[in-house]
Coordinates of C-alpha atoms and ligand atoms in Angstrom, one line a residue:
X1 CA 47.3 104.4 127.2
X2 CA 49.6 102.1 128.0
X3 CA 47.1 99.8 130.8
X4 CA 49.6 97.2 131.9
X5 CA 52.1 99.6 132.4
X6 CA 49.3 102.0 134.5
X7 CA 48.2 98.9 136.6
X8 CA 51.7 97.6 137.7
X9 CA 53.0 101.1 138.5
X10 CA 49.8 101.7 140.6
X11 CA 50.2 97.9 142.1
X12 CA 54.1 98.6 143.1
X13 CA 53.2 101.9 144.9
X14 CA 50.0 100.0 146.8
X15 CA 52.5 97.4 147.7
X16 CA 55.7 98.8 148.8
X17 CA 52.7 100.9 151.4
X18 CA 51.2 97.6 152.5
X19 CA 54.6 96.9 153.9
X20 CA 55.3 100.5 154.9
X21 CA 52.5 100.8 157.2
X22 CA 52.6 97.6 158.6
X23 CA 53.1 97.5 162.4
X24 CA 56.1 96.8 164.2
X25 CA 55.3 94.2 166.7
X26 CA 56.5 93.0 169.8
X27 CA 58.8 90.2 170.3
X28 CA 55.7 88.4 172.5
X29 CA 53.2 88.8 169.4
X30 CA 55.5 88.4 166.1
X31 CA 53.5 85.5 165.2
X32 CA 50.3 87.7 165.1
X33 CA 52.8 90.2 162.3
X34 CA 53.8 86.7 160.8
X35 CA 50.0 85.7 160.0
X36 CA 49.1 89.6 158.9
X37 CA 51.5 89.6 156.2
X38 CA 51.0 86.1 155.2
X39 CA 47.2 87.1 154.2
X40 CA 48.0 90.9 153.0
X41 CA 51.2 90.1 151.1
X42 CA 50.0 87.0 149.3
X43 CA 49.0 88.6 146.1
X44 CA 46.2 89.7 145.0
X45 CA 44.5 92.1 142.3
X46 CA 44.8 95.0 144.9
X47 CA 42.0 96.4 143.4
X48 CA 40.7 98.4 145.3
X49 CA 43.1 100.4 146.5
X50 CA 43.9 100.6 143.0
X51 CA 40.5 102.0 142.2
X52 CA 40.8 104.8 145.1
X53 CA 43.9 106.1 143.5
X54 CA 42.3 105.9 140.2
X55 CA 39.1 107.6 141.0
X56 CA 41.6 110.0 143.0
X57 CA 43.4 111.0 139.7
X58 CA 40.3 111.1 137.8
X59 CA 39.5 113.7 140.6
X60 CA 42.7 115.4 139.8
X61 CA 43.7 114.8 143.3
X62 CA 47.4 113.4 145.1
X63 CA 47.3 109.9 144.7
X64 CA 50.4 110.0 147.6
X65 CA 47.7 112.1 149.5
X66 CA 45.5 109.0 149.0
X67 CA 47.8 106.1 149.8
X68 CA 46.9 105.8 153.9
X69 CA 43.5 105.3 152.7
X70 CA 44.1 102.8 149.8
X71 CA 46.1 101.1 151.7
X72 CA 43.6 101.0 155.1
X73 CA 41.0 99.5 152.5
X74 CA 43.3 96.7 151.2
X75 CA 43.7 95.7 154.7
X76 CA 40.4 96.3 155.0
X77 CA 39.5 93.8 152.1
X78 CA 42.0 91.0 153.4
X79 CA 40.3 90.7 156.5
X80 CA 37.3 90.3 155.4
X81 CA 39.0 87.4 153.1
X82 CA 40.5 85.7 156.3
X83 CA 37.3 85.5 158.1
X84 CA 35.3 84.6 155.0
X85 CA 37.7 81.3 155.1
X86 CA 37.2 80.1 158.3
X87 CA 35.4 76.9 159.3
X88 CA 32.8 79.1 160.3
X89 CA 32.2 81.0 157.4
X90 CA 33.0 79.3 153.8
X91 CA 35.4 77.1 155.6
X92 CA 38.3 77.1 152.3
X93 CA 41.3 75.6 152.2
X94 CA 43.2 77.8 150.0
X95 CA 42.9 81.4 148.7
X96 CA 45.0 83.3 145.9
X97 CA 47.0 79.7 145.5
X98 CA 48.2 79.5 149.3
X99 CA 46.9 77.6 152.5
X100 CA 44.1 79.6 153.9
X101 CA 45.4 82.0 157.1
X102 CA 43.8 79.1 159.5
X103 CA 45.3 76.6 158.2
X104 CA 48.5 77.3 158.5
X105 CA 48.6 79.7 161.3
X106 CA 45.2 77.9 163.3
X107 CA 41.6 79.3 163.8
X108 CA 42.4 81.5 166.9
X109 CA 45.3 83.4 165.2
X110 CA 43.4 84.0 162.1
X111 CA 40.3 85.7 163.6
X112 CA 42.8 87.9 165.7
X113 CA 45.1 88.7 162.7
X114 CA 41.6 89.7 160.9
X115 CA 40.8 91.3 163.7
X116 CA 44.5 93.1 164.0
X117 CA 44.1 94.1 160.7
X118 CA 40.9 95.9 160.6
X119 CA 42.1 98.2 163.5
X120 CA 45.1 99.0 162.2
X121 CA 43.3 100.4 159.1
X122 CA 41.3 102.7 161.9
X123 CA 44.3 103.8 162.9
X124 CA 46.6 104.6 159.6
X125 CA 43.3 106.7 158.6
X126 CA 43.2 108.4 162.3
X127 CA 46.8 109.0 162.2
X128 CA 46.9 111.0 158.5
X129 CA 44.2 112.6 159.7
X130 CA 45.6 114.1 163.0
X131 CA 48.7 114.5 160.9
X132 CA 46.7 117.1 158.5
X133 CA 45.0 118.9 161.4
X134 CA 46.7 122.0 160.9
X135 CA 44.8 122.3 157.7
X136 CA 40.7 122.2 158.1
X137 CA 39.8 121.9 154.0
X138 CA 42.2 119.1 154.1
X139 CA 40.9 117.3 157.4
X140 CA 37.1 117.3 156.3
X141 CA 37.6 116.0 153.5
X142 CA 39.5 113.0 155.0
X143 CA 37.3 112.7 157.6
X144 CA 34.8 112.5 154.6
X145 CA 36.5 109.8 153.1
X146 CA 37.2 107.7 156.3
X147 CA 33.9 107.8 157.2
X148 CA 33.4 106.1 153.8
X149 CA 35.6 103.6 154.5
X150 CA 33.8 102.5 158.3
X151 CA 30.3 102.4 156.4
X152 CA 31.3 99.8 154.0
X153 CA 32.7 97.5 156.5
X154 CA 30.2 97.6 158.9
X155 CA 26.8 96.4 159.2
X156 CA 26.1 98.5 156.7
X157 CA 28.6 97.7 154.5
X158 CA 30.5 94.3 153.8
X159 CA 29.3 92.7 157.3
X160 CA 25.6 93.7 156.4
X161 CA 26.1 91.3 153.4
X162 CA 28.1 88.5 154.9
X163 CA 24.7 88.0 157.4
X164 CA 22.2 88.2 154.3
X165 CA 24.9 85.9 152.6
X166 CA 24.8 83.3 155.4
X167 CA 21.0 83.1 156.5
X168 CA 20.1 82.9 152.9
X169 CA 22.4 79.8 152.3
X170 CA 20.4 76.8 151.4
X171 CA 17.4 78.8 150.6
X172 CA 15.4 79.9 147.8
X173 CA 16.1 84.0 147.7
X174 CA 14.3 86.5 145.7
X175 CA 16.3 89.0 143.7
X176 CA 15.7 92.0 145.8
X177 CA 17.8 90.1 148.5
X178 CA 20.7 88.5 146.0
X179 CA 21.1 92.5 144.9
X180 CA 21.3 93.1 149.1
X181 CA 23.9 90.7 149.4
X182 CA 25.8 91.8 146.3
X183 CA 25.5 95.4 147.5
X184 CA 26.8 95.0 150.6
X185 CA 29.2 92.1 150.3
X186 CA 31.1 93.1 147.1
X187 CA 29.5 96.4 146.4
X188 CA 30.3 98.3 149.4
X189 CA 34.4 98.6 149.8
X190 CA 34.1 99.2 145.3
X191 CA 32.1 101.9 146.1
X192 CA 33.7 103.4 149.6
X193 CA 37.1 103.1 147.1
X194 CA 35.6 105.0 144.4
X195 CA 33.9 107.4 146.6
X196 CA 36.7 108.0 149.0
X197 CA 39.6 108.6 146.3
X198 CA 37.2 110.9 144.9
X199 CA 36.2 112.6 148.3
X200 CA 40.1 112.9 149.1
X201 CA 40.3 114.7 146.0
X202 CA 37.3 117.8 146.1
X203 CA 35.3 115.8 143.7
X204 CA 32.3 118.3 142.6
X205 CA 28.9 116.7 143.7
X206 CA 28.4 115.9 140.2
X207 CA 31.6 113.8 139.9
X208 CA 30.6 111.7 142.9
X209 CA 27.3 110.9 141.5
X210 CA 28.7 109.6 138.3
X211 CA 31.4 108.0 139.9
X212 CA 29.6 106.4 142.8
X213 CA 26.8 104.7 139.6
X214 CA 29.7 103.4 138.3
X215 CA 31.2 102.1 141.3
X216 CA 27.4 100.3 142.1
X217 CA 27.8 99.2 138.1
X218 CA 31.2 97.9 138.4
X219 CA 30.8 96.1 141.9
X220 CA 27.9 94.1 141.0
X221 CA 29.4 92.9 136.9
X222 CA 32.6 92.3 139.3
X223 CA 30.5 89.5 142.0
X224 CA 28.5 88.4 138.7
X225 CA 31.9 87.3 136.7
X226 CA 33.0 85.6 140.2
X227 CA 30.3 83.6 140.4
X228 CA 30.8 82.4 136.4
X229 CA 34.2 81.5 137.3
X230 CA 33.1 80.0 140.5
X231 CA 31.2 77.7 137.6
X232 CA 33.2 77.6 134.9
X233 CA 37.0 79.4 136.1
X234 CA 40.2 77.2 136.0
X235 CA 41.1 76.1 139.6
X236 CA 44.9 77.2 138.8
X237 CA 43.8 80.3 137.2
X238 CA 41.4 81.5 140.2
X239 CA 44.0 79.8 143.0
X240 CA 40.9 78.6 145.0
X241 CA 38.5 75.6 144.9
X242 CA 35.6 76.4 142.1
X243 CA 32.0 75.0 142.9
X244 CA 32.2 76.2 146.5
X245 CA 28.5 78.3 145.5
X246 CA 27.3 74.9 144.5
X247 CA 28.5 73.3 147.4
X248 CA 27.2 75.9 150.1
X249 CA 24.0 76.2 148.3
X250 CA 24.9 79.7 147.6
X251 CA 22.4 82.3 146.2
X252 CA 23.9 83.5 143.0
X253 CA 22.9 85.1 139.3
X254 CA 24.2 82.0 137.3
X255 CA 23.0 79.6 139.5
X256 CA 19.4 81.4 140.2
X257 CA 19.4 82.4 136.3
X258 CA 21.8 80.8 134.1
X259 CA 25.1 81.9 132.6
X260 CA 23.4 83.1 129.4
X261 CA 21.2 85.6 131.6
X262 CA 24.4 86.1 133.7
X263 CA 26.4 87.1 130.6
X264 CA 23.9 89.2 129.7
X265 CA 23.7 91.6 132.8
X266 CA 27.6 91.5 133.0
X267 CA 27.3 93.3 129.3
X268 CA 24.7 95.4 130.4
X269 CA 26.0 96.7 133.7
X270 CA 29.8 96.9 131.8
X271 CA 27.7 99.4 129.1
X272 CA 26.2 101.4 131.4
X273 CA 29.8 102.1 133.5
X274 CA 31.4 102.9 129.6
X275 CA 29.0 105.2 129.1
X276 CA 29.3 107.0 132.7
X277 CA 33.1 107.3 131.8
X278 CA 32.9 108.7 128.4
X279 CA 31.7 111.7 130.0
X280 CA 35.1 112.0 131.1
X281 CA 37.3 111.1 128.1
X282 CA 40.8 112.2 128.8
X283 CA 40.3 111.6 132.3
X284 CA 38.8 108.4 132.4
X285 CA 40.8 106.1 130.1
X286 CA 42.5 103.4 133.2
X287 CA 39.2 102.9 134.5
X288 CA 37.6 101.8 131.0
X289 CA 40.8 99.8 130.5
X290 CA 40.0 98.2 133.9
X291 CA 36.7 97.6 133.6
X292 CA 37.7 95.9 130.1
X293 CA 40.0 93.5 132.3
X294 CA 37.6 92.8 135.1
X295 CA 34.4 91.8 132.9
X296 CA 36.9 90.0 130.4
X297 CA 38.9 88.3 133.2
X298 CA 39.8 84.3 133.7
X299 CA 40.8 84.9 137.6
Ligands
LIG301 C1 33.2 90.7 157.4 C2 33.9 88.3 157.5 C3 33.4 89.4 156.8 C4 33.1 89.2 155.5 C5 32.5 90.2 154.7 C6 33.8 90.8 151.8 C7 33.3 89.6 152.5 C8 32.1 89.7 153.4 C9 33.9 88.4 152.3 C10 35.0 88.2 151.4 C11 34.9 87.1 150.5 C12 34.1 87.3 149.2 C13 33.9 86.1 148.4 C14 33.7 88.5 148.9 C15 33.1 88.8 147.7 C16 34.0 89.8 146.9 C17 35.1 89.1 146.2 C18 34.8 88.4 144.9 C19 36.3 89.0 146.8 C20 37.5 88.6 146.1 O1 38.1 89.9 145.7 P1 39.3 89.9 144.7 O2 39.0 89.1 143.5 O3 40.4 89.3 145.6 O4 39.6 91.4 144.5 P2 42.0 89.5 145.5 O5 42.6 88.1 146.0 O6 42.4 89.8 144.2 O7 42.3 90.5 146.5

């Protein structure tokens, strides 16, 4: 397969949606539109709406179908990314090569524009499914998916970690509550992705079990490579500061155990997701490319 060629078709479609569903505003509150896009349509890897559709195909299910979804958890994700920046959280100056949301558009418009963002996810999701209603298979299985989607980011999802994240900072933490906080901070939307595009699809019970290891597998070698390049990344490459961990006396595997030990569960964790996949052969070839690309990545 041809993986480039996979990734950017899937990227295109992700973001000519992003733009799609974005709200039309009025002419009182354009700059709150103005500081949305800024964050969603800054770049990024998009991936893991990417993974949704992927684990939706896998699933031999409608990636169109899925797109409301995908789409709900990008927004979702870039959120997350503007309130992770502020002051009050990580307090970062730049993100994917660009000025942080606060800086240029000011604290205050930030957290609402985060804010703005998360419920409009809510309602792209509510609105395809009162859309479907006519059709019950079709509606559970959305309602399956969205409900996905509100676990991971909530308190039991990415917010759950963000808190673990923050009251450990400074402090000496024990594995069991680095793997919370990897979980829940990274963990959660990879596997509400995974599990939703397979949900949306009829995955078997089966499918889901194997897909949702892999998601937990894939998540945590994912947060594990950040934190190398957090270490050792190229500041141009990554388009943020690096040595932000070390700075916020962060809890992380290379800094807690070295990047030799951190290698080593990256390989490990990446084995165990190839071998979850090969059960799947024809099926599962863009998500062992992509897993290639994540654990191999400089950014
Ligand atoms: C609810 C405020 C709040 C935070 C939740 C998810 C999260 C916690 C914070 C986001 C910041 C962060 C460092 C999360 C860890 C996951 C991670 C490495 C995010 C970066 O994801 P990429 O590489 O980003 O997919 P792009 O820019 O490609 O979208």
């Amino acid at each position: 397969m041809d993986f480039n060629k996979e990734y950017n078709k899937k990227l295109e479609l992700i973001n000519n949606s992003l733009v799609k569903y974005l709200p039309e505003l009025d002419n009182h509150i354009k700059i709150l539109l103005e500081s949305m896009k800024y964050s969603v349509l800054s770049g990024g890897k998009r991936l893991r709406p990417i993974m949704l559709l992927a684990s939706c195909e896998l699933c031999d299910g409608n990636i169109y179908d899925a797109l409301p979804f995908a789409c709900s958890i990008e927004y979702i994700h870039n959120y997350s990314l503007i309130h992770d920046d502020l002051p009050a959280m990580d307090n970062d100056d730049y993100r994917r090569g660009k000025l942080t949301n606060h800086k240029v558009y000011g604290e205050g418009m930030a957290i609402l524009a985060g804010d703005a963002l998360l419920n409009h996810s809510f309602e792209i999701m509510i609105n395809d499914i009162l859309n479907s209603l006519n059709d019950y298979d079709k509606t559970k299985l959305k309602i399956k998916a969205f409900n996905e989607i509100a676990l991971a980011s909530g308190f039991k999802g990415i917010i759950g970690g963000q808190v673990a994240d923050i009251i450990s900072e400074g402090k000496k933490v024990s594995k069991e509550t680095l793997d919370f906080i990897h979980k829940h901070k990274t963990g959660a939307l990879f596997l509400a992705a995974i599990r939703a595009g397979a949900i949306l699809s009829n995955a078997s019970n089966d499918i889901l079990e194997d897909l949702s290891t892999f998601a937990k597998n894939i998540g945590l070698a994912f947060q594990i490579v950040d934190d190398i390049l957090d270490i050792c990344g190229d500041e141009k490459l990554i388009g943020k500061k690096t040595k932000s961990d070390i700075i916020n006396k962060k809890a992380t595997y290379p800094l807690l155990w070295g990047l030799d030990n951190s290698y080593k569960k990256v390989t490990q964790l990446h084995n165990e997701c190839i071998e979850i996949l090969m059960n799947y052969k024809d099926k599962s070839d863009f998500f062992i490319h992509l897993s290639n690309y994540l654990l191999n990545r400089s950014y």
